[in-house]
Each structure stands twice: as C-alpha cells, then as structure tokens.
mmCIF file of the N, C-alpha and C atoms, coordinates in Angstrom:
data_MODEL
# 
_entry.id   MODEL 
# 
loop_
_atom_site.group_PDB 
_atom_site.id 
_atom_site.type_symbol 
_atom_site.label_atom_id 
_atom_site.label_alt_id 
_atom_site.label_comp_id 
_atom_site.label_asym_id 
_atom_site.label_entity_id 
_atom_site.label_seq_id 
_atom_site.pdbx_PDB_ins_code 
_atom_site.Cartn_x 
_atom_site.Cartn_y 
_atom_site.Cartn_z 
_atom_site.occupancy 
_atom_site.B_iso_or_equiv 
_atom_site.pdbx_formal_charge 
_atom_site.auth_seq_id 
_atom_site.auth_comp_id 
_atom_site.auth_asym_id 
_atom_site.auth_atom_id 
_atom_site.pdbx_PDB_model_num 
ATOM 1   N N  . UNK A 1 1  ? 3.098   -26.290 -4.855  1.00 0.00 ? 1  UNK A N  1 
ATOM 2   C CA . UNK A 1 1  ? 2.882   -25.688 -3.556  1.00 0.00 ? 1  UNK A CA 1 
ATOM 3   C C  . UNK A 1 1  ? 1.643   -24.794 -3.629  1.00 0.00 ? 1  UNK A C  1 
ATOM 4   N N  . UNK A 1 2  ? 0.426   -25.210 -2.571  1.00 0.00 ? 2  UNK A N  1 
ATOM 5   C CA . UNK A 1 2  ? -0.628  -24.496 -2.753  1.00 0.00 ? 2  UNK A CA 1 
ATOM 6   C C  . UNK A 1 2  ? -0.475  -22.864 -1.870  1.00 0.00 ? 2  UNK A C  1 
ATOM 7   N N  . UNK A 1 3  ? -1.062  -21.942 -2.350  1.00 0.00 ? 3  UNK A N  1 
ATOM 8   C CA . UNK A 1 3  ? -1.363  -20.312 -1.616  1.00 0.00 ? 3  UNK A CA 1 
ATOM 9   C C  . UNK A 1 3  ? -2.075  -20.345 -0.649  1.00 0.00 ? 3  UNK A C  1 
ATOM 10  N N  . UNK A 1 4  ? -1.647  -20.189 0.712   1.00 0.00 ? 4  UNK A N  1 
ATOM 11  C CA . UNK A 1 4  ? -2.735  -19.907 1.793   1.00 0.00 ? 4  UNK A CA 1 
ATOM 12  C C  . UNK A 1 4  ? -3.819  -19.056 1.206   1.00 0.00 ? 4  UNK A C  1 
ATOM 13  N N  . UNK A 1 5  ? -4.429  -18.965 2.551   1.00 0.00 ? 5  UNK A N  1 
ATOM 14  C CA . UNK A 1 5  ? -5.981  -18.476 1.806   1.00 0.00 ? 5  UNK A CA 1 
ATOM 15  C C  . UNK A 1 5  ? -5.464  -17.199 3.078   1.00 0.00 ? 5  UNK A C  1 
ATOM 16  N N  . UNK A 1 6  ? -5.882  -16.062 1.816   1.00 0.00 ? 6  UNK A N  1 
ATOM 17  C CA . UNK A 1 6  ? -5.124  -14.764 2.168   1.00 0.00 ? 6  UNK A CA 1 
ATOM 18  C C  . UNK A 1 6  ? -6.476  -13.848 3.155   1.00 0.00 ? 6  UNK A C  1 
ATOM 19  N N  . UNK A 1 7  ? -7.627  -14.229 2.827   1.00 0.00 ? 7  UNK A N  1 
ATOM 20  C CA . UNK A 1 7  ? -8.408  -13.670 3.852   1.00 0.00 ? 7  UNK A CA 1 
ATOM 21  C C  . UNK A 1 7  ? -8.979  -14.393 4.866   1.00 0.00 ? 7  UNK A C  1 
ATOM 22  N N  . UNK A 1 8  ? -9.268  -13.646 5.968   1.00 0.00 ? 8  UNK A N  1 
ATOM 23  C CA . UNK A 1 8  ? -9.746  -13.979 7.182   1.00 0.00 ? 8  UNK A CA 1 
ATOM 24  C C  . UNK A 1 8  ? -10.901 -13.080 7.770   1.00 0.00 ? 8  UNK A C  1 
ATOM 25  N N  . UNK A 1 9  ? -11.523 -13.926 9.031   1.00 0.00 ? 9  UNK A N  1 
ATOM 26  C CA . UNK A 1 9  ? -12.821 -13.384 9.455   1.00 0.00 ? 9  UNK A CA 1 
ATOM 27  C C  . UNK A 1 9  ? -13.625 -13.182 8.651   1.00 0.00 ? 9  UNK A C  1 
ATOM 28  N N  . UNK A 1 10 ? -14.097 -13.886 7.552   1.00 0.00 ? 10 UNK A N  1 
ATOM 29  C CA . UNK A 1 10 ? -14.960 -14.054 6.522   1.00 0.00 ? 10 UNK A CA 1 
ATOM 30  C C  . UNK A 1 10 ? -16.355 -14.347 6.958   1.00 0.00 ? 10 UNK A C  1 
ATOM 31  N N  . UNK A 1 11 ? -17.686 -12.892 6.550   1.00 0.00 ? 11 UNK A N  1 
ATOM 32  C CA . UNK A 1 11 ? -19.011 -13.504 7.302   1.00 0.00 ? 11 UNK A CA 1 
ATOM 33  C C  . UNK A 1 11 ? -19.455 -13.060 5.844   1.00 0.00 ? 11 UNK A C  1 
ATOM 34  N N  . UNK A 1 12 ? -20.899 -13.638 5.624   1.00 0.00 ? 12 UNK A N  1 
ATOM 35  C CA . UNK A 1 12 ? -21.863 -13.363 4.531   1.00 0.00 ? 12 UNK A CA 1 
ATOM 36  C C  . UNK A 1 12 ? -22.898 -12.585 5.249   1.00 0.00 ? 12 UNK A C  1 
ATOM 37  N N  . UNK A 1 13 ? -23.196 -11.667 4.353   1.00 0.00 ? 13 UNK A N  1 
ATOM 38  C CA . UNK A 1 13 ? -24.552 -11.020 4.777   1.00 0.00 ? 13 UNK A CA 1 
ATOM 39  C C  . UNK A 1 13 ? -25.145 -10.578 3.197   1.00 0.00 ? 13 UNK A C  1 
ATOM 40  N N  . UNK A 1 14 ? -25.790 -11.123 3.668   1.00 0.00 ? 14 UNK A N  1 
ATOM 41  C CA . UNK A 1 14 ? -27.069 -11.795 2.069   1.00 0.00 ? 14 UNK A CA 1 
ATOM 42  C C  . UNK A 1 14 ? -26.309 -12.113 1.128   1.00 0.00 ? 14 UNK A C  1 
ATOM 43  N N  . UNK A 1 15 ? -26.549 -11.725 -0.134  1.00 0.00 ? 15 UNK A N  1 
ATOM 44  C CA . UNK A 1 15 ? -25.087 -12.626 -1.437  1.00 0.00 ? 15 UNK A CA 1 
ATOM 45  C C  . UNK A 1 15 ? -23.764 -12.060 -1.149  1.00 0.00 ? 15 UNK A C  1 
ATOM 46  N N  . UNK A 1 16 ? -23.637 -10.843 -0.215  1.00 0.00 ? 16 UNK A N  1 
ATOM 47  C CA . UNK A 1 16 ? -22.338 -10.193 -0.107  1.00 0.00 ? 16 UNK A CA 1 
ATOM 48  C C  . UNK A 1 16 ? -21.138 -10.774 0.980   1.00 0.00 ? 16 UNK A C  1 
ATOM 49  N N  . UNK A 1 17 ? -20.064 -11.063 0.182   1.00 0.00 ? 17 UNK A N  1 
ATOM 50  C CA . UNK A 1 17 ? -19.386 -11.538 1.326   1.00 0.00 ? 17 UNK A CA 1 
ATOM 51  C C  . UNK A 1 17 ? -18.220 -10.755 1.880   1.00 0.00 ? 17 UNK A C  1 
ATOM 52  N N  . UNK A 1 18 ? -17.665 -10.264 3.248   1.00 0.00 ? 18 UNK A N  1 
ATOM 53  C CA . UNK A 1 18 ? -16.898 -9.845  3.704   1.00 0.00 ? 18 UNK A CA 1 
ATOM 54  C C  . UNK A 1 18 ? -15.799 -9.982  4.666   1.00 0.00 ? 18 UNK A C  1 
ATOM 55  N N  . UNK A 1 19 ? -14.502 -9.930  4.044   1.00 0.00 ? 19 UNK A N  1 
ATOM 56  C CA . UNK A 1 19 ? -13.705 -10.082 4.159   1.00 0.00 ? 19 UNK A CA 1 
ATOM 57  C C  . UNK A 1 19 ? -12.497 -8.925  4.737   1.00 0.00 ? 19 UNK A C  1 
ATOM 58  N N  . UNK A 1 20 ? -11.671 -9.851  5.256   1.00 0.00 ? 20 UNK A N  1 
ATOM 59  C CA . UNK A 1 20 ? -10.095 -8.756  5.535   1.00 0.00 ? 20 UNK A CA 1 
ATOM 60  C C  . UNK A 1 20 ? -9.113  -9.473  5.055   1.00 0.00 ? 20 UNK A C  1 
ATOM 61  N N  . UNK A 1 21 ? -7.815  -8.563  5.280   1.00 0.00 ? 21 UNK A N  1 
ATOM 62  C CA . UNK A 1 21 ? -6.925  -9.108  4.466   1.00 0.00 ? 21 UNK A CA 1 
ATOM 63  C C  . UNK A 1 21 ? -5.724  -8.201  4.952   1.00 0.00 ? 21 UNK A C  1 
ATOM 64  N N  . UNK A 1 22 ? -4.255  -8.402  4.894   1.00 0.00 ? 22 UNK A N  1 
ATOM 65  C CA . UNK A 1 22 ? -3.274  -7.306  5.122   1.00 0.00 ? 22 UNK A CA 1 
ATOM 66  C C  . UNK A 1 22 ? -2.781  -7.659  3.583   1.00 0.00 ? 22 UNK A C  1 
ATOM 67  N N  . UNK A 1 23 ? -2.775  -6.381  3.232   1.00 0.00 ? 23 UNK A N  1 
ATOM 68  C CA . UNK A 1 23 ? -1.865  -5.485  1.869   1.00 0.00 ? 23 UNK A CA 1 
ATOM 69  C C  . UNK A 1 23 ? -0.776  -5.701  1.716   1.00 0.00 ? 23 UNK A C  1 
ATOM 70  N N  . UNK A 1 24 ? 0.250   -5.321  0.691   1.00 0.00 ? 24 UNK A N  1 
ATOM 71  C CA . UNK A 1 24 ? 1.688   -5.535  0.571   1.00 0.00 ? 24 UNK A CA 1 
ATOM 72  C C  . UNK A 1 24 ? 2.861   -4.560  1.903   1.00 0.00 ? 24 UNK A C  1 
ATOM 73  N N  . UNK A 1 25 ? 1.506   -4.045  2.554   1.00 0.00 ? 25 UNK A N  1 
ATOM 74  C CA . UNK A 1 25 ? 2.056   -3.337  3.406   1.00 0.00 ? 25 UNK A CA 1 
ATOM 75  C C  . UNK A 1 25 ? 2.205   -3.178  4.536   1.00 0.00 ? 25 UNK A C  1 
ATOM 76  N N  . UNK A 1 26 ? 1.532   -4.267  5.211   1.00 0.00 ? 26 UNK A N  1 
ATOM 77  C CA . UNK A 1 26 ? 1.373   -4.860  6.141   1.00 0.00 ? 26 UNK A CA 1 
ATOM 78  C C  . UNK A 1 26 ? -0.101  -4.224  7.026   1.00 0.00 ? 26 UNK A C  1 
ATOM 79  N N  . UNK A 1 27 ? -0.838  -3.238  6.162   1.00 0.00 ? 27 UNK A N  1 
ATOM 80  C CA . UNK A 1 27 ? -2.339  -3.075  6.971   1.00 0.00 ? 27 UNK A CA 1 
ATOM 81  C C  . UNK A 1 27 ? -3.273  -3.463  6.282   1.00 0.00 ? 27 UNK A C  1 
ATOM 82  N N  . UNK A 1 28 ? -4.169  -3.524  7.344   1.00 0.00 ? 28 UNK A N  1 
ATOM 83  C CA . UNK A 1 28 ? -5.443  -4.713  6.960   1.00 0.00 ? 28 UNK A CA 1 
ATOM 84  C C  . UNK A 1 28 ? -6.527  -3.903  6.440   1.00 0.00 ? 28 UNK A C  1 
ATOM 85  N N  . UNK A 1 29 ? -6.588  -4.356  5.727   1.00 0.00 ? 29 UNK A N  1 
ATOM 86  C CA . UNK A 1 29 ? -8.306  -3.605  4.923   1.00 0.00 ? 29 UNK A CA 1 
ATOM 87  C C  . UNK A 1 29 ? -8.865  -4.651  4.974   1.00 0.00 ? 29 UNK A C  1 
ATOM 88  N N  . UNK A 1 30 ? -10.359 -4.205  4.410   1.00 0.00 ? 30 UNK A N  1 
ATOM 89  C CA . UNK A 1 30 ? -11.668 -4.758  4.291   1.00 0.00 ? 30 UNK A CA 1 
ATOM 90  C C  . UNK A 1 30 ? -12.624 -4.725  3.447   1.00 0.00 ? 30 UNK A C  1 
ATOM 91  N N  . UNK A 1 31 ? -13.068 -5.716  2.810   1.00 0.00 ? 31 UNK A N  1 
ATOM 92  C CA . UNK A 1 31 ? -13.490 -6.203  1.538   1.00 0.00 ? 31 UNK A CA 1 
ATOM 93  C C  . UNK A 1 31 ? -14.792 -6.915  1.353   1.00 0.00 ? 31 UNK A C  1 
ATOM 94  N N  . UNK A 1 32 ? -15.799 -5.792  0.321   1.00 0.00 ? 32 UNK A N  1 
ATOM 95  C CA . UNK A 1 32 ? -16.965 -6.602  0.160   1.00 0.00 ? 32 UNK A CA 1 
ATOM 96  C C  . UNK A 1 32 ? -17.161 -7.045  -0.927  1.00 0.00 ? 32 UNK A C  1 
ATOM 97  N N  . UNK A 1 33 ? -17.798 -7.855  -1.461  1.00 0.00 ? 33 UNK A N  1 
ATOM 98  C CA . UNK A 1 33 ? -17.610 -8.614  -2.957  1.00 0.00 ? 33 UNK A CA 1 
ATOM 99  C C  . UNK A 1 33 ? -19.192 -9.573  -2.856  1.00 0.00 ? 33 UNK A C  1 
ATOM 100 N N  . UNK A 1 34 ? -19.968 -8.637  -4.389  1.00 0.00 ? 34 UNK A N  1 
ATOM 101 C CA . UNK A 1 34 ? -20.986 -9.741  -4.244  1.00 0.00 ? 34 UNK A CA 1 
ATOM 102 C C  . UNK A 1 34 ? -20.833 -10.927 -5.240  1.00 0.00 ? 34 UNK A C  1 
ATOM 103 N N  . UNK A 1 35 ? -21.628 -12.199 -4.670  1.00 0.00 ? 35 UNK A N  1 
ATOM 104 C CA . UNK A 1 35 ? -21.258 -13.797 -5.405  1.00 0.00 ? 35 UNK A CA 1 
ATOM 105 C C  . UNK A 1 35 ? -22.566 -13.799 -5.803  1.00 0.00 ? 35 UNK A C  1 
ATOM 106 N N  . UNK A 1 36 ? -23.440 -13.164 -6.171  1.00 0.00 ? 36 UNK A N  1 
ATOM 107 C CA . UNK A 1 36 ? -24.291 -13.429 -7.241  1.00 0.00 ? 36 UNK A CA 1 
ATOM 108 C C  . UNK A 1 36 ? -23.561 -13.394 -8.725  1.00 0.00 ? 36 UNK A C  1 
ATOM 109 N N  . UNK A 1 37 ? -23.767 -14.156 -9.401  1.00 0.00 ? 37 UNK A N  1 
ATOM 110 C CA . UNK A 1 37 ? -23.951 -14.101 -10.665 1.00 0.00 ? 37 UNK A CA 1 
ATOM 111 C C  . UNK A 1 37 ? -23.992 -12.808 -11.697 1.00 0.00 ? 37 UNK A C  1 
ATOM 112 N N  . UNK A 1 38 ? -22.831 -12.599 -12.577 1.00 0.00 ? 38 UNK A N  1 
ATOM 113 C CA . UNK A 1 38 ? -23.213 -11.238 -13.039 1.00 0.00 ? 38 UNK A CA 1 
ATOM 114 C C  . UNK A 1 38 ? -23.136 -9.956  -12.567 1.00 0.00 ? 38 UNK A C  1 
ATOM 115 N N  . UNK A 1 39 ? -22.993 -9.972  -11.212 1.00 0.00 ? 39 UNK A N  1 
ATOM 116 C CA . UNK A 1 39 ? -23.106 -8.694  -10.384 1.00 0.00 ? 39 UNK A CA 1 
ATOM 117 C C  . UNK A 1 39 ? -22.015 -7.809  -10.367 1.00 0.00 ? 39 UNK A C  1 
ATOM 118 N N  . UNK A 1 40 ? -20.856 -8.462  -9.977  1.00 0.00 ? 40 UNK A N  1 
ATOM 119 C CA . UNK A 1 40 ? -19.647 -7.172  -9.762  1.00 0.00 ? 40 UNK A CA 1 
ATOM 120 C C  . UNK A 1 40 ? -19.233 -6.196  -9.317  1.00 0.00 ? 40 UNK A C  1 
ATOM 121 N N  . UNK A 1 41 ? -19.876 -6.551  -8.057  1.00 0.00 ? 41 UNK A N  1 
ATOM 122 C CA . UNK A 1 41 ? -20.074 -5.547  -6.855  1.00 0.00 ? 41 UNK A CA 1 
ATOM 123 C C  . UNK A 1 41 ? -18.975 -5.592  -5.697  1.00 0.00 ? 41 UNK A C  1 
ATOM 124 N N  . UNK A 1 42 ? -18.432 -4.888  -5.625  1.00 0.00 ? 42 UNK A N  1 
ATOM 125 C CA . UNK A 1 42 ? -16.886 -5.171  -4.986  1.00 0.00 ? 42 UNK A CA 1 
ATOM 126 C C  . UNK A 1 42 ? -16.473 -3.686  -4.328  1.00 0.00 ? 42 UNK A C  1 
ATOM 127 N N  . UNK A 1 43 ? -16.164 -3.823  -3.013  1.00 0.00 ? 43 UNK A N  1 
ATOM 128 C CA . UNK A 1 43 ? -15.752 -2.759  -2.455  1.00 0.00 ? 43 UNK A CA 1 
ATOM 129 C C  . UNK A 1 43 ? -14.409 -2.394  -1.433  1.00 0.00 ? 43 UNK A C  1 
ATOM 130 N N  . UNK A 1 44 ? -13.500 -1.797  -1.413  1.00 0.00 ? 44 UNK A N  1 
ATOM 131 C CA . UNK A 1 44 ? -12.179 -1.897  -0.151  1.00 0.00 ? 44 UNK A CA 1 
ATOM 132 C C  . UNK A 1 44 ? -12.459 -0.727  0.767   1.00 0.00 ? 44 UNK A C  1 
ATOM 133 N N  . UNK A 1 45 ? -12.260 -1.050  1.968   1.00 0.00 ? 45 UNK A N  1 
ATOM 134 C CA . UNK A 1 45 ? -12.291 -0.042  2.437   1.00 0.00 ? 45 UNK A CA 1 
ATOM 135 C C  . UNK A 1 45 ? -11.140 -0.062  4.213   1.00 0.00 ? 45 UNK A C  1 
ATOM 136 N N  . UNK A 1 46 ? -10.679 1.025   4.680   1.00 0.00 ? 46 UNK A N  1 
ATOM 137 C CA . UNK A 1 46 ? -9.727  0.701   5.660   1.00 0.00 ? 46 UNK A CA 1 
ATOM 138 C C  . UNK A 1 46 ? -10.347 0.110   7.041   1.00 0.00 ? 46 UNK A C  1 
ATOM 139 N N  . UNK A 1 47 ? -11.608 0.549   6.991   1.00 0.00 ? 47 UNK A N  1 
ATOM 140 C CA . UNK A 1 47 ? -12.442 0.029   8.817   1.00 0.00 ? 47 UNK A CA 1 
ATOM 141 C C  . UNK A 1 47 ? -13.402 -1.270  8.287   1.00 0.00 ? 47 UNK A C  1 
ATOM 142 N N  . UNK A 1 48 ? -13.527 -2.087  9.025   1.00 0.00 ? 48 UNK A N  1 
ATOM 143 C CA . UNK A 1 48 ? -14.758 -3.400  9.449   1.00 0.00 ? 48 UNK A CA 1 
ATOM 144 C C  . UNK A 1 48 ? -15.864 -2.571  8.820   1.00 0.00 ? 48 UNK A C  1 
ATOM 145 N N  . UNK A 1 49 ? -16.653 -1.768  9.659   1.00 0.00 ? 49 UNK A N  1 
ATOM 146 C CA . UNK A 1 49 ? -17.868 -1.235  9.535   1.00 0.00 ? 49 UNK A CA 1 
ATOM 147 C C  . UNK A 1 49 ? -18.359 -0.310  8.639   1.00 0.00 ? 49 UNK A C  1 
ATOM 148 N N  . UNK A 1 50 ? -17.492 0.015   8.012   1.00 0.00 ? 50 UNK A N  1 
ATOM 149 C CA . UNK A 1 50 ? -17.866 0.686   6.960   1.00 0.00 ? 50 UNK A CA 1 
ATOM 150 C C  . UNK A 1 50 ? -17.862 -0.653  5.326   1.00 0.00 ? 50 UNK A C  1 
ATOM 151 N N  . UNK A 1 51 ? -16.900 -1.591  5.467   1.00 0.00 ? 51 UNK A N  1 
ATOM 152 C CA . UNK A 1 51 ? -17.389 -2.811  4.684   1.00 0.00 ? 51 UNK A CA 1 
ATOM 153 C C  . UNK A 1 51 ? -19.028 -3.457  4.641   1.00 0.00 ? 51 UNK A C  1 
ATOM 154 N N  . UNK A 1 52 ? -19.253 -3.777  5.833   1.00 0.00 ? 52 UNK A N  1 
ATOM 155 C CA . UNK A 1 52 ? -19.950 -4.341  6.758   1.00 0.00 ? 52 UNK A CA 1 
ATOM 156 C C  . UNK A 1 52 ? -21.494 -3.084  6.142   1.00 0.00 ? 52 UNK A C  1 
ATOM 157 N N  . UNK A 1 53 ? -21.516 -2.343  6.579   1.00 0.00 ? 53 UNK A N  1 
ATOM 158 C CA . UNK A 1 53 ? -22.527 -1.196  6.181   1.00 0.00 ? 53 UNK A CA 1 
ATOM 159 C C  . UNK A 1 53 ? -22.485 -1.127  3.869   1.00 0.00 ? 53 UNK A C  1 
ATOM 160 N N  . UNK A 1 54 ? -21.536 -0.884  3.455   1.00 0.00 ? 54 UNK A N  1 
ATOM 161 C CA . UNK A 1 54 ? -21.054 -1.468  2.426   1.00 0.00 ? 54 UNK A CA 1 
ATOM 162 C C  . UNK A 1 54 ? -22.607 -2.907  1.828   1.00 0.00 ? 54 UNK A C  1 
ATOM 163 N N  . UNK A 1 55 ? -21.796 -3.804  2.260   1.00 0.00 ? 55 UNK A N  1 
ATOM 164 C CA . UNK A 1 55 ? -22.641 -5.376  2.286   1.00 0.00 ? 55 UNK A CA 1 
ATOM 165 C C  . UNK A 1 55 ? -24.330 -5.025  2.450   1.00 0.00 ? 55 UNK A C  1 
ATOM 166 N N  . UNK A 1 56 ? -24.581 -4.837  3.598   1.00 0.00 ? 56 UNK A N  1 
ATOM 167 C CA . UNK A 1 56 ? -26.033 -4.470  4.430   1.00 0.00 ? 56 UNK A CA 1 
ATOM 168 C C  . UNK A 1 56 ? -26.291 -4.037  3.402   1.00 0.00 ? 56 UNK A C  1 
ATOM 169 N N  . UNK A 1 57 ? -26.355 -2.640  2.856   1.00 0.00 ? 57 UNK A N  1 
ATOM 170 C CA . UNK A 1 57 ? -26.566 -1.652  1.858   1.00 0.00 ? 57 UNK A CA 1 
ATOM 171 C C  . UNK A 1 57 ? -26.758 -1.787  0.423   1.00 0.00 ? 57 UNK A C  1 
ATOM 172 N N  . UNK A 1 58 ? -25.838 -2.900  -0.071  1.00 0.00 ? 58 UNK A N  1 
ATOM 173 C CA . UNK A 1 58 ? -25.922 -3.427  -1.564  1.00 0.00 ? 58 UNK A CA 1 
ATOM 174 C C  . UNK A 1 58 ? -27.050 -4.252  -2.172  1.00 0.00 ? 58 UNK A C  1 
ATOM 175 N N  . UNK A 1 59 ? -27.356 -3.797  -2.720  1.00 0.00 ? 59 UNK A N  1 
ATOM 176 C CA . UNK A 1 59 ? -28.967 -4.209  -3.676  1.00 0.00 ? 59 UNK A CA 1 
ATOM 177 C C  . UNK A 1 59 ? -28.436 -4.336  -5.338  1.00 0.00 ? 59 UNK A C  1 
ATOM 178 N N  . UNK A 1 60 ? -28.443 -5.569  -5.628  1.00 0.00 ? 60 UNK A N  1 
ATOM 179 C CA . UNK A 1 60 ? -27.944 -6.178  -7.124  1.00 0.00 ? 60 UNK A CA 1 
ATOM 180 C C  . UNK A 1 60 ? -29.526 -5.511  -7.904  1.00 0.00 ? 60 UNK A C  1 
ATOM 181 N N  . UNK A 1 61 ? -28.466 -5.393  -9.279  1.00 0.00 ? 61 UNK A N  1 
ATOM 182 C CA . UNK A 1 61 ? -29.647 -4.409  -10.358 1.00 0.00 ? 61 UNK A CA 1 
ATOM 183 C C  . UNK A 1 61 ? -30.155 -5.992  -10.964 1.00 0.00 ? 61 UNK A C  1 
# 
C-alpha cells in the first residue's frame, strides 16, 4: 500500500521548493527545502509568507 503524498500547494521559486502540510496535530505549516545538490537548506514555519520570503531569500554557499 503506497503513502499519499502528504504535501500540497507545492510552488518552486528558484532551486527552493515550497510546501504545506498538516502536523500530527492537525495544523498546517509551511515548508522550504532547497533541491540543489549538497545544500540542506530547509525551513518550517507556521504562515505561507514567511516560507515563501524564506525561499525568495535563500542563496546556496
């Protein structure tokens, strides 16, 4: 039996991708995560726009 796919409203803005999701607790946070290579740039946070600003903002070393 395969796992739904636990996030939604998924947009990219440059290698960073952002995401939501509801918790074991039933509220939704928001999640940035960069897919470059090596990077490991990953962030939660409780509002859209502060993810979103998060993403915009992230510059890989």
């Amino acid at each position: 039996m395969s796992r739904p796919n636990r996030f939604f409203n998924v947009i990219r803005i440059g290698p960073v991708k952002v995401g939501s999701f509801n918790n074991v607790r039933g509220q939704t946070k928001h999640t940035a995560a960069c897919t470059a290579p090596d990077c490991g740039f990953s962030t939660e946070h409780s509002d859209r726009s502060a993810a979103e600003l998060a993403a915009g903002t992230h510059r890989c070393a």
